[in-house]
Amino acid sequence: MRAAEAPGPVIWQYVPHMYGRGGVNSLMLAALLALKASGRRQVVIAHEIAAPWSLWPQRFWYALAHRTQWRQILRYADAIGFATEAWLERWTRSQPAFRFALLPSPSSIPVSDVGPDHAAAWRQKQGLPAHARVVAFFGSVSEAKQFPWVERAWRSAHTDAKPVALVAIGDSPATDQHGPFFKPLGYLPENEVSLALQAADVLALPFVDGVSERRTSFMTGLSHGCAVVTTLGHNTGPTLRAQNGFAATGATDAEGFCRLAAEFLNDDARRVKLREAAKAEYAQRYDWPVVVGALQRLCWD
């Protein structure tokens, strides 16, 4: 990095578990310190900060080490961009003199062009009835994304008279559900991801910690004009809570989530309104030009 002698700042993408064993890496901090000593400006994009506390000894050590690293980063960095507004608010209160900004994680899936009959044609290609409604789940399957809630919402909405298909894009979830209305599509090329999302009636993303600007599956849903049904929790900042481009229940309200998903599956007019608001809010607040502009200001102003 020194040999490159680039005139601009060094930008660190900070995700603790990417560094060392369990996110514990003294060499990263040594590099930050050396660059600071040489007068190099450094900007850190904090996609994560620290693992949650745990009673497991190994996880407790990782959580403690992450927090120690973070305090050092605050000493060495010139500016920090947070991936969530909730973290931005917290650390602005704690360190009011430091240079912070919000840097969301935009969608990495380009929106493919589709025609007015795309949804029906896509259903036919998947072997689904043209009148079937579609609930989509997108991304990795983990405890943080509460896939059982999505499965429960699908089962409660599906009937013989009004069939509902569950489409999983990305990870193939472990489930005992089989049959023609469960479609685990697996990992797809980006254009096929886009086509699948645009054919879905509801994109179900019940995050355990609440939706936030760092959730790229959510951002991809907004950029594609999906009717996103998600959750609000401690990682959901005030701006997201005030928006109308998605629908949400509390992060512990499984019953409410299922009910809300069913409401949007059955209400075409509400879905259309939600889709339009999603695209507008994404373009205004979270699209790449917006985030790049915020990063440039953080680096140079």
PDB file of C-alpha atoms in Angstrom:
ATOM      1  CA  MET A   1       0.000   0.000   0.000  1.00  0.00           C
ATOM      2  CA  ARG A   2       2.897   2.348   0.719  1.00  0.00           C
ATOM      3  CA  ALA A   3       4.623   1.419  -2.529  1.00  0.00           C
ATOM      4  CA  ALA A   4       1.527   2.318  -4.530  1.00  0.00           C
ATOM      5  CA  GLU A   5       1.848   5.945  -3.412  1.00  0.00           C
ATOM      6  CA  ALA A   6      -1.714   6.681  -4.486  1.00  0.00           C
ATOM      7  CA  PRO A   7      -2.818  10.234  -3.686  1.00  0.00           C
ATOM      8  CA  GLY A   8      -6.240   9.312  -2.330  1.00  0.00           C
ATOM      9  CA  PRO A   9      -7.291   7.873   1.012  1.00  0.00           C
ATOM     10  CA  VAL A  10      -7.211   4.212   1.948  1.00  0.00           C
ATOM     11  CA  ILE A  11     -10.749   2.809   2.171  1.00  0.00           C
ATOM     12  CA  TRP A  12     -11.229  -0.156   4.485  1.00  0.00           C
ATOM     13  CA  GLN A  13     -14.288  -2.379   4.169  1.00  0.00           C
ATOM     14  CA  TYR A  14     -14.594  -3.579   7.740  1.00  0.00           C
ATOM     15  CA  VAL A  15     -16.362  -6.851   8.458  1.00  0.00           C
ATOM     16  CA  PRO A  16     -14.708  -8.319  11.589  1.00  0.00           C
ATOM     17  CA  HIS A  17     -15.122 -12.006  10.798  1.00  0.00           C
ATOM     18  CA  MET A  18     -13.262 -11.508   7.503  1.00  0.00           C
ATOM     19  CA  TYR A  19     -10.036 -10.804   9.373  1.00  0.00           C
ATOM     20  CA  GLY A  20      -7.956 -13.476  11.121  1.00  0.00           C
ATOM     21  CA  ARG A  21      -9.461 -16.170  13.311  1.00  0.00           C
ATOM     22  CA  GLY A  22     -12.941 -15.173  14.332  1.00  0.00           C
ATOM     23  CA  GLY A  23     -12.189 -11.575  13.455  1.00  0.00           C
ATOM     24  CA  VAL A  24      -9.143 -11.256  15.738  1.00  0.00           C
ATOM     25  CA  ASN A  25      -6.207  -9.808  13.800  1.00  0.00           C
ATOM     26  CA  SER A  26      -3.549  -7.550  15.279  1.00  0.00           C
ATOM     27  CA  LEU A  27      -1.827  -7.112  11.919  1.00  0.00           C
ATOM     28  CA  MET A  28      -4.811  -5.198  10.562  1.00  0.00           C
ATOM     29  CA  LEU A  29      -4.525  -2.716  13.423  1.00  0.00           C
ATOM     30  CA  ALA A  30      -0.761  -2.482  12.861  1.00  0.00           C
ATOM     31  CA  ALA A  31      -1.409  -1.568   9.233  1.00  0.00           C
ATOM     32  CA  LEU A  32      -3.902   1.110  10.253  1.00  0.00           C
ATOM     33  CA  LEU A  33      -1.409   2.555  12.732  1.00  0.00           C
ATOM     34  CA  ALA A  34       1.456   2.530  10.230  1.00  0.00           C
ATOM     35  CA  LEU A  35      -0.624   4.317   7.610  1.00  0.00           C
ATOM     36  CA  LYS A  36      -1.773   6.888  10.139  1.00  0.00           C
ATOM     37  CA  ALA A  37       1.839   7.507  11.188  1.00  0.00           C
ATOM     38  CA  SER A  38       2.773   8.109   7.552  1.00  0.00           C
ATOM     39  CA  GLY A  39       0.037  10.726   7.225  1.00  0.00           C
ATOM     40  CA  ARG A  40      -2.257   8.663   4.985  1.00  0.00           C
ATOM     41  CA  ARG A  41      -5.971   9.452   5.257  1.00  0.00           C
ATOM     42  CA  GLN A  42      -8.074   6.376   6.069  1.00  0.00           C
ATOM     43  CA  VAL A  43     -11.816   5.855   5.759  1.00  0.00           C
ATOM     44  CA  VAL A  44     -13.479   2.775   7.252  1.00  0.00           C
ATOM     45  CA  ILE A  45     -16.791   1.424   5.957  1.00  0.00           C
ATOM     46  CA  ALA A  46     -18.259  -0.469   8.904  1.00  0.00           C
ATOM     47  CA  HIS A  47     -20.496  -3.167   7.476  1.00  0.00           C
ATOM     48  CA  GLU A  48     -20.358  -4.826  10.893  1.00  0.00           C
ATOM     49  CA  ILE A  49     -18.831  -3.740  14.195  1.00  0.00           C
ATOM     50  CA  ALA A  50     -18.726  -6.657  16.609  1.00  0.00           C
ATOM     51  CA  ALA A  51     -20.179 -10.087  17.235  1.00  0.00           C
ATOM     52  CA  PRO A  52     -22.944 -10.215  19.854  1.00  0.00           C
ATOM     53  CA  TRP A  53     -22.033 -11.224  23.387  1.00  0.00           C
ATOM     54  CA  SER A  54     -22.278 -14.938  24.144  1.00  0.00           C
ATOM     55  CA  LEU A  55     -21.820 -17.240  27.134  1.00  0.00           C
ATOM     56  CA  TRP A  56     -19.779 -19.578  24.947  1.00  0.00           C
ATOM     57  CA  PRO A  57     -16.111 -18.905  25.877  1.00  0.00           C
ATOM     58  CA  GLN A  58     -14.845 -18.802  22.300  1.00  0.00           C
ATOM     59  CA  ARG A  59     -17.624 -16.520  21.100  1.00  0.00           C
ATOM     60  CA  PHE A  60     -17.243 -14.317  24.183  1.00  0.00           C
ATOM     61  CA  TRP A  61     -13.550 -13.885  23.340  1.00  0.00           C
ATOM     62  CA  TYR A  62     -14.350 -12.958  19.748  1.00  0.00           C
ATOM     63  CA  ALA A  63     -16.965 -10.426  20.878  1.00  0.00           C
ATOM     64  CA  LEU A  64     -14.512  -8.867  23.324  1.00  0.00           C
ATOM     65  CA  ALA A  65     -11.716  -8.764  20.740  1.00  0.00           C
ATOM     66  CA  HIS A  66     -13.989  -7.133  18.163  1.00  0.00           C
ATOM     67  CA  ARG A  67     -14.823  -4.343  20.575  1.00  0.00           C
ATOM     68  CA  THR A  68     -11.155  -3.822  21.403  1.00  0.00           C
ATOM     69  CA  GLN A  69     -10.372  -3.622  17.686  1.00  0.00           C
ATOM     70  CA  TRP A  70     -13.189  -1.159  17.163  1.00  0.00           C
ATOM     71  CA  ARG A  71     -11.869   1.223  19.815  1.00  0.00           C
ATOM     72  CA  GLN A  72      -8.499   1.163  18.056  1.00  0.00           C
ATOM     73  CA  ILE A  73     -10.125   1.814  14.683  1.00  0.00           C
ATOM     74  CA  LEU A  74     -11.776   4.906  16.135  1.00  0.00           C
ATOM     75  CA  ARG A  75      -8.298   6.117  17.094  1.00  0.00           C
ATOM     76  CA  TYR A  76      -6.638   5.447  13.742  1.00  0.00           C
ATOM     77  CA  ALA A  77      -9.343   6.235  11.157  1.00  0.00           C
ATOM     78  CA  ASP A  78     -10.071   9.740   9.876  1.00  0.00           C
ATOM     79  CA  ALA A  79     -13.701   9.002   9.041  1.00  0.00           C
ATOM     80  CA  ILE A  80     -16.159   6.118   9.314  1.00  0.00           C
ATOM     81  CA  GLY A  81     -19.177   5.237   7.217  1.00  0.00           C
ATOM     82  CA  PHE A  82     -21.781   3.035   8.894  1.00  0.00           C
ATOM     83  CA  ALA A  83     -23.915   0.564   6.979  1.00  0.00           C
ATOM     84  CA  THR A  84     -26.888   1.201   9.274  1.00  0.00           C
ATOM     85  CA  GLU A  85     -28.449   4.393  10.562  1.00  0.00           C
ATOM     86  CA  ALA A  86     -28.970   2.799  13.979  1.00  0.00           C
ATOM     87  CA  TRP A  87     -25.192   2.449  14.403  1.00  0.00           C
ATOM     88  CA  LEU A  88     -24.644   5.947  13.026  1.00  0.00           C
ATOM     89  CA  GLU A  89     -26.963   7.438  15.640  1.00  0.00           C
ATOM     90  CA  ARG A  90     -25.381   5.503  18.475  1.00  0.00           C
ATOM     91  CA  TRP A  91     -21.800   6.415  17.656  1.00  0.00           C
ATOM     92  CA  THR A  92     -22.591  10.020  16.792  1.00  0.00           C
ATOM     93  CA  ARG A  93     -23.951  10.412  20.315  1.00  0.00           C
ATOM     94  CA  SER A  94     -20.901   8.651  21.752  1.00  0.00           C
ATOM     95  CA  GLN A  95     -18.286  10.477  19.612  1.00  0.00           C
ATOM     96  CA  PRO A  96     -19.896  13.768  18.498  1.00  0.00           C
ATOM     97  CA  ALA A  97     -16.610  15.259  17.224  1.00  0.00           C
ATOM     98  CA  PHE A  98     -15.784  12.314  14.922  1.00  0.00           C
ATOM     99  CA  ARG A  99     -16.546  12.294  11.200  1.00  0.00           C
ATOM    100  CA  PHE A 100     -19.314   9.745  10.594  1.00  0.00           C
ATOM    101  CA  ALA A 101     -21.745   9.163   7.720  1.00  0.00           C
ATOM    102  CA  LEU A 102     -24.333   6.644   6.548  1.00  0.00           C
ATOM    103  CA  LEU A 103     -23.117   4.340   3.751  1.00  0.00           C
ATOM    104  CA  PRO A 104     -25.833   1.783   2.940  1.00  0.00           C
ATOM    105  CA  SER A 105     -25.151  -1.410   0.986  1.00  0.00           C
ATOM    106  CA  PRO A 106     -26.885  -1.046  -2.404  1.00  0.00           C
ATOM    107  CA  SER A 107     -28.118  -3.861  -4.602  1.00  0.00           C
ATOM    108  CA  SER A 108     -25.561  -5.702  -6.729  1.00  0.00           C
ATOM    109  CA  ILE A 109     -28.238  -7.218  -9.005  1.00  0.00           C
ATOM    110  CA  PRO A 110     -29.063  -5.107 -12.103  1.00  0.00           C
ATOM    111  CA  VAL A 111     -32.754  -4.826 -12.930  1.00  0.00           C
ATOM    112  CA  SER A 112     -33.540  -6.764 -16.122  1.00  0.00           C
ATOM    113  CA  ASP A 113     -36.068  -5.396 -18.593  1.00  0.00           C
ATOM    114  CA  VAL A 114     -39.354  -7.309 -18.566  1.00  0.00           C
ATOM    115  CA  GLY A 115     -42.649  -7.012 -20.396  1.00  0.00           C
ATOM    116  CA  PRO A 116     -46.168  -6.637 -18.989  1.00  0.00           C
ATOM    117  CA  ASP A 117     -46.787 -10.406 -19.170  1.00  0.00           C
ATOM    118  CA  HIS A 118     -43.511 -11.339 -17.479  1.00  0.00           C
ATOM    119  CA  ALA A 119     -44.982 -12.696 -14.240  1.00  0.00           C
ATOM    120  CA  ALA A 120     -47.364 -15.087 -16.001  1.00  0.00           C
ATOM    121  CA  ALA A 121     -44.676 -16.272 -18.424  1.00  0.00           C
ATOM    122  CA  TRP A 122     -42.200 -16.828 -15.577  1.00  0.00           C
ATOM    123  CA  ARG A 123     -44.741 -18.886 -13.618  1.00  0.00           C
ATOM    124  CA  GLN A 124     -45.409 -21.034 -16.657  1.00  0.00           C
ATOM    125  CA  LYS A 125     -41.674 -21.615 -17.102  1.00  0.00           C
ATOM    126  CA  GLN A 126     -41.463 -22.806 -13.482  1.00  0.00           C
ATOM    127  CA  GLY A 127     -44.395 -25.192 -13.959  1.00  0.00           C
ATOM    128  CA  LEU A 128     -46.774 -23.074 -11.885  1.00  0.00           C
ATOM    129  CA  PRO A 129     -50.361 -22.161 -12.700  1.00  0.00           C
ATOM    130  CA  ALA A 130     -50.678 -18.686 -14.211  1.00  0.00           C
ATOM    131  CA  HIS A 131     -53.062 -17.634 -11.411  1.00  0.00           C
ATOM    132  CA  ALA A 132     -50.752 -18.819  -8.606  1.00  0.00           C
ATOM    133  CA  ARG A 133     -49.326 -16.165  -6.333  1.00  0.00           C
ATOM    134  CA  VAL A 134     -45.629 -16.234  -5.424  1.00  0.00           C
ATOM    135  CA  VAL A 135     -43.831 -15.637  -2.146  1.00  0.00           C
ATOM    136  CA  ALA A 136     -40.075 -15.256  -2.656  1.00  0.00           C
ATOM    137  CA  PHE A 137     -37.197 -15.653  -0.209  1.00  0.00           C
ATOM    138  CA  PHE A 138     -33.819 -14.310  -1.340  1.00  0.00           C
ATOM    139  CA  GLY A 139     -30.289 -14.787  -0.045  1.00  0.00           C
ATOM    140  CA  SER A 140     -28.607 -16.922   2.571  1.00  0.00           C
ATOM    141  CA  VAL A 141     -30.513 -19.092   5.014  1.00  0.00           C
ATOM    142  CA  SER A 142     -29.531 -18.424   8.612  1.00  0.00           C
ATOM    143  CA  GLU A 143     -31.055 -17.825  12.015  1.00  0.00           C
ATOM    144  CA  ALA A 144     -30.854 -14.108  11.315  1.00  0.00           C
ATOM    145  CA  LYS A 145     -33.326 -14.366   8.424  1.00  0.00           C
ATOM    146  CA  GLN A 146     -35.930 -16.599  10.115  1.00  0.00           C
ATOM    147  CA  PHE A 147     -36.879 -18.738   7.117  1.00  0.00           C
ATOM    148  CA  PRO A 148     -39.405 -20.752   9.184  1.00  0.00           C
ATOM    149  CA  TRP A 149     -41.521 -17.597   9.316  1.00  0.00           C
ATOM    150  CA  VAL A 150     -41.551 -17.454   5.522  1.00  0.00           C
ATOM    151  CA  GLU A 151     -42.505 -21.110   5.301  1.00  0.00           C
ATOM    152  CA  ARG A 152     -45.259 -20.599   7.838  1.00  0.00           C
ATOM    153  CA  ALA A 153     -46.632 -17.584   5.940  1.00  0.00           C
ATOM    154  CA  TRP A 154     -46.660 -19.603   2.719  1.00  0.00           C
ATOM    155  CA  ARG A 155     -48.427 -22.605   4.247  1.00  0.00           C
ATOM    156  CA  SER A 156     -51.080 -20.431   5.872  1.00  0.00           C
ATOM    157  CA  ALA A 157     -51.804 -18.559   2.615  1.00  0.00           C
ATOM    158  CA  HIS A 158     -51.827 -21.548   0.240  1.00  0.00           C
ATOM    159  CA  THR A 159     -55.152 -23.178  -0.594  1.00  0.00           C
ATOM    160  CA  ASP A 160     -56.356 -25.347  -3.456  1.00  0.00           C
ATOM    161  CA  ALA A 161     -58.602 -22.541  -4.662  1.00  0.00           C
ATOM    162  CA  LYS A 162     -55.907 -19.855  -4.325  1.00  0.00           C
ATOM    163  CA  PRO A 163     -52.540 -21.565  -4.678  1.00  0.00           C
ATOM    164  CA  VAL A 164     -49.371 -19.865  -3.441  1.00  0.00           C
ATOM    165  CA  ALA A 165     -45.868 -20.927  -4.460  1.00  0.00           C
ATOM    166  CA  LEU A 166     -42.782 -20.476  -2.303  1.00  0.00           C
ATOM    167  CA  VAL A 167     -39.653 -19.634  -4.308  1.00  0.00           C
ATOM    168  CA  ALA A 168     -36.224 -19.682  -2.617  1.00  0.00           C
ATOM    169  CA  ILE A 169     -33.476 -17.825  -4.502  1.00  0.00           C
ATOM    170  CA  GLY A 170     -29.953 -18.530  -3.258  1.00  0.00           C
ATOM    171  CA  ASP A 171     -29.523 -20.959  -0.379  1.00  0.00           C
ATOM    172  CA  SER A 172     -31.757 -24.027  -0.511  1.00  0.00           C
ATOM    173  CA  PRO A 173     -33.467 -24.119   2.875  1.00  0.00           C
ATOM    174  CA  ALA A 174     -33.814 -27.330   4.845  1.00  0.00           C
ATOM    175  CA  THR A 175     -37.519 -28.134   4.894  1.00  0.00           C
ATOM    176  CA  ASP A 176     -39.821 -31.111   4.782  1.00  0.00           C
ATOM    177  CA  GLN A 177     -42.012 -29.295   2.286  1.00  0.00           C
ATOM    178  CA  HIS A 178     -42.058 -30.692  -1.239  1.00  0.00           C
ATOM    179  CA  GLY A 179     -44.371 -30.666  -4.197  1.00  0.00           C
ATOM    180  CA  PRO A 180     -45.150 -28.440  -7.166  1.00  0.00           C
ATOM    181  CA  PHE A 181     -45.572 -25.237  -5.133  1.00  0.00           C
ATOM    182  CA  PHE A 182     -42.156 -25.238  -3.482  1.00  0.00           C
ATOM    183  CA  LYS A 183     -39.390 -24.067  -5.810  1.00  0.00           C
ATOM    184  CA  PRO A 184     -35.835 -23.982  -4.380  1.00  0.00           C
ATOM    185  CA  LEU A 185     -34.116 -22.326  -7.335  1.00  0.00           C
ATOM    186  CA  GLY A 186     -30.637 -22.288  -5.797  1.00  0.00           C
ATOM    187  CA  TYR A 187     -27.936 -19.837  -6.845  1.00  0.00           C
ATOM    188  CA  LEU A 188     -28.725 -18.172 -10.160  1.00  0.00           C
ATOM    189  CA  PRO A 189     -27.036 -15.799 -12.611  1.00  0.00           C
ATOM    190  CA  GLU A 190     -27.878 -12.212 -11.766  1.00  0.00           C
ATOM    191  CA  ASN A 191     -30.293 -11.761 -14.687  1.00  0.00           C
ATOM    192  CA  GLU A 192     -32.286 -14.813 -13.567  1.00  0.00           C
ATOM    193  CA  VAL A 193     -32.379 -13.484 -10.003  1.00  0.00           C
ATOM    194  CA  SER A 194     -33.824 -10.252 -11.374  1.00  0.00           C
ATOM    195  CA  LEU A 195     -36.451 -12.079 -13.409  1.00  0.00           C
ATOM    196  CA  ALA A 196     -37.508 -14.178 -10.416  1.00  0.00           C
ATOM    197  CA  LEU A 197     -37.823 -11.167  -8.117  1.00  0.00           C
ATOM    198  CA  GLN A 198     -39.908  -9.273 -10.637  1.00  0.00           C
ATOM    199  CA  ALA A 199     -42.276 -12.243 -10.935  1.00  0.00           C
ATOM    200  CA  ALA A 200     -42.859 -12.488  -7.169  1.00  0.00           C
ATOM    201  CA  ASP A 201     -45.936 -11.043  -5.510  1.00  0.00           C
ATOM    202  CA  VAL A 202     -44.276 -10.751  -2.088  1.00  0.00           C
ATOM    203  CA  LEU A 203     -40.611 -10.817  -1.072  1.00  0.00           C
ATOM    204  CA  ALA A 204     -40.535 -12.137   2.512  1.00  0.00           C
ATOM    205  CA  LEU A 205     -37.484 -11.145   4.607  1.00  0.00           C
ATOM    206  CA  PRO A 206     -38.137 -11.438   8.362  1.00  0.00           C
ATOM    207  CA  PHE A 207     -34.803 -10.335   9.893  1.00  0.00           C
ATOM    208  CA  VAL A 208     -34.303 -11.267  13.537  1.00  0.00           C
ATOM    209  CA  ASP A 209     -32.693  -7.885  14.330  1.00  0.00           C
ATOM    210  CA  GLY A 210     -34.963  -5.852  12.080  1.00  0.00           C
ATOM    211  CA  VAL A 211     -34.429  -4.597   8.559  1.00  0.00           C
ATOM    212  CA  SER A 212     -31.528  -2.221   8.009  1.00  0.00           C
ATOM    213  CA  GLU A 213     -29.584  -0.492   5.277  1.00  0.00           C
ATOM    214  CA  ARG A 214     -26.877  -3.169   5.330  1.00  0.00           C
ATOM    215  CA  ARG A 215     -29.240  -5.941   4.179  1.00  0.00           C
ATOM    216  CA  THR A 216     -28.494  -6.329   0.472  1.00  0.00           C
ATOM    217  CA  SER A 217     -31.332  -8.794  -0.101  1.00  0.00           C
ATOM    218  CA  PHE A 218     -33.709  -6.099   1.137  1.00  0.00           C
ATOM    219  CA  MET A 219     -32.007  -3.433  -0.971  1.00  0.00           C
ATOM    220  CA  THR A 220     -32.250  -5.668  -4.027  1.00  0.00           C
ATOM    221  CA  GLY A 221     -35.948  -6.078  -3.355  1.00  0.00           C
ATOM    222  CA  LEU A 222     -36.453  -2.309  -3.202  1.00  0.00           C
ATOM    223  CA  SER A 223     -34.458  -1.723  -6.386  1.00  0.00           C
ATOM    224  CA  HIS A 224     -36.616  -4.268  -8.216  1.00  0.00           C
ATOM    225  CA  GLY A 225     -39.853  -2.749  -6.981  1.00  0.00           C
ATOM    226  CA  CYS A 226     -40.794  -5.799  -4.924  1.00  0.00           C
ATOM    227  CA  ALA A 227     -43.559  -5.761  -2.357  1.00  0.00           C
ATOM    228  CA  VAL A 228     -41.228  -6.448   0.571  1.00  0.00           C
ATOM    229  CA  VAL A 229     -42.668  -7.752   3.837  1.00  0.00           C
ATOM    230  CA  THR A 230     -40.063  -7.614   6.586  1.00  0.00           C
ATOM    231  CA  THR A 231     -39.525  -6.816  10.282  1.00  0.00           C
ATOM    232  CA  LEU A 232     -38.568  -3.877  12.502  1.00  0.00           C
ATOM    233  CA  GLY A 233     -36.030  -4.363  15.287  1.00  0.00           C
ATOM    234  CA  HIS A 234     -33.134  -2.792  17.137  1.00  0.00           C
ATOM    235  CA  ASN A 235     -31.087  -2.405  13.946  1.00  0.00           C
ATOM    236  CA  THR A 236     -33.859  -0.492  12.158  1.00  0.00           C
ATOM    237  CA  GLY A 237     -33.127   3.237  12.141  1.00  0.00           C
ATOM    238  CA  PRO A 238     -35.668   6.080  12.229  1.00  0.00           C
ATOM    239  CA  THR A 239     -35.523   6.849   8.510  1.00  0.00           C
ATOM    240  CA  LEU A 240     -36.437   3.293   7.543  1.00  0.00           C
ATOM    241  CA  ARG A 241     -39.183   3.214  10.160  1.00  0.00           C
ATOM    242  CA  ALA A 242     -40.727   6.309   8.612  1.00  0.00           C
ATOM    243  CA  GLN A 243     -40.665   5.047   5.024  1.00  0.00           C
ATOM    244  CA  ASN A 244     -43.592   3.565   3.111  1.00  0.00           C
ATOM    245  CA  GLY A 245     -41.680   1.509   0.530  1.00  0.00           C
ATOM    246  CA  PHE A 246     -42.097  -1.758   2.415  1.00  0.00           C
ATOM    247  CA  ALA A 247     -44.391  -3.394   4.968  1.00  0.00           C
ATOM    248  CA  ALA A 248     -43.197  -4.648   8.347  1.00  0.00           C
ATOM    249  CA  THR A 249     -44.134  -6.097  11.708  1.00  0.00           C
ATOM    250  CA  GLY A 250     -42.076  -6.426  14.868  1.00  0.00           C
ATOM    251  CA  ALA A 251     -39.063  -8.735  14.725  1.00  0.00           C
ATOM    252  CA  THR A 252     -40.637 -11.055  17.330  1.00  0.00           C
ATOM    253  CA  ASP A 253     -44.163 -11.076  15.867  1.00  0.00           C
ATOM    254  CA  ALA A 254     -44.311 -14.239  13.757  1.00  0.00           C
ATOM    255  CA  GLU A 255     -48.093 -14.298  13.676  1.00  0.00           C
ATOM    256  CA  GLY A 256     -48.279 -10.684  12.570  1.00  0.00           C
ATOM    257  CA  PHE A 257     -45.708 -11.321   9.853  1.00  0.00           C
ATOM    258  CA  CYS A 258     -47.733 -14.206   8.410  1.00  0.00           C
ATOM    259  CA  ARG A 259     -50.887 -12.137   8.522  1.00  0.00           C
ATOM    260  CA  LEU A 260     -49.236  -9.161   6.813  1.00  0.00           C
ATOM    261  CA  ALA A 261     -47.782 -11.332   4.042  1.00  0.00           C
ATOM    262  CA  ALA A 262     -51.238 -12.801   3.398  1.00  0.00           C
ATOM    263  CA  GLU A 263     -52.785  -9.326   3.241  1.00  0.00           C
ATOM    264  CA  PHE A 264     -50.424  -8.241   0.472  1.00  0.00           C
ATOM    265  CA  LEU A 265     -50.798 -11.510  -1.414  1.00  0.00           C
ATOM    266  CA  ASN A 266     -54.531 -10.868  -1.553  1.00  0.00           C
ATOM    267  CA  ASP A 267     -54.504  -7.139  -2.339  1.00  0.00           C
ATOM    268  CA  ASP A 268     -53.302  -6.215  -5.821  1.00  0.00           C
ATOM    269  CA  ALA A 269     -53.801  -2.473  -5.327  1.00  0.00           C
ATOM    270  CA  ARG A 270     -51.713  -2.347  -2.132  1.00  0.00           C
ATOM    271  CA  ARG A 271     -48.938  -4.329  -3.812  1.00  0.00           C
ATOM    272  CA  VAL A 272     -48.798  -1.937  -6.765  1.00  0.00           C
ATOM    273  CA  LYS A 273     -48.595   1.059  -4.427  1.00  0.00           C
ATOM    274  CA  LEU A 274     -45.868  -0.597  -2.359  1.00  0.00           C
ATOM    275  CA  ARG A 275     -43.834  -1.509  -5.433  1.00  0.00           C
ATOM    276  CA  GLU A 276     -43.878   2.059  -6.738  1.00  0.00           C
ATOM    277  CA  ALA A 277     -42.846   3.474  -3.352  1.00  0.00           C
ATOM    278  CA  ALA A 278     -40.036   0.912  -3.047  1.00  0.00           C
ATOM    279  CA  LYS A 279     -38.419   1.908  -6.338  1.00  0.00           C
ATOM    280  CA  ALA A 280     -38.758   5.608  -5.596  1.00  0.00           C
ATOM    281  CA  GLU A 281     -37.225   5.364  -2.142  1.00  0.00           C
ATOM    282  CA  TYR A 282     -34.368   3.188  -3.345  1.00  0.00           C
ATOM    283  CA  ALA A 283     -33.500   5.648  -6.114  1.00  0.00           C
ATOM    284  CA  GLN A 284     -33.664   8.606  -3.717  1.00  0.00           C
ATOM    285  CA  ARG A 285     -31.754   7.180  -0.738  1.00  0.00           C
ATOM    286  CA  TYR A 286     -29.844   3.967  -1.475  1.00  0.00           C
ATOM    287  CA  ASP A 287     -28.846   3.597  -5.119  1.00  0.00           C
ATOM    288  CA  TRP A 288     -25.159   3.493  -6.067  1.00  0.00           C
ATOM    289  CA  PRO A 289     -24.852   7.156  -7.179  1.00  0.00           C
ATOM    290  CA  VAL A 290     -26.195   8.260  -3.779  1.00  0.00           C
ATOM    291  CA  VAL A 291     -23.811   6.026  -1.823  1.00  0.00           C
ATOM    292  CA  VAL A 292     -20.798   6.858  -4.000  1.00  0.00           C
ATOM    293  CA  GLY A 293     -21.479  10.567  -3.503  1.00  0.00           C
ATOM    294  CA  ALA A 294     -21.627  10.092   0.266  1.00  0.00           C
ATOM    295  CA  LEU A 295     -18.365   8.124   0.207  1.00  0.00           C
ATOM    296  CA  GLN A 296     -16.641  10.790  -1.869  1.00  0.00           C
ATOM    297  CA  ARG A 297     -17.668  13.473   0.618  1.00  0.00           C
ATOM    298  CA  LEU A 298     -16.415  11.317   3.469  1.00  0.00           C
ATOM    299  CA  CYS A 299     -13.070  10.821   1.727  1.00  0.00           C
ATOM    300  CA  TRP A 300     -12.392  14.343   0.493  1.00  0.00           C
ATOM    301  CA  ASP A 301     -14.410  16.984   2.360  1.00  0.00           C
TER     302      ASP A 301
END
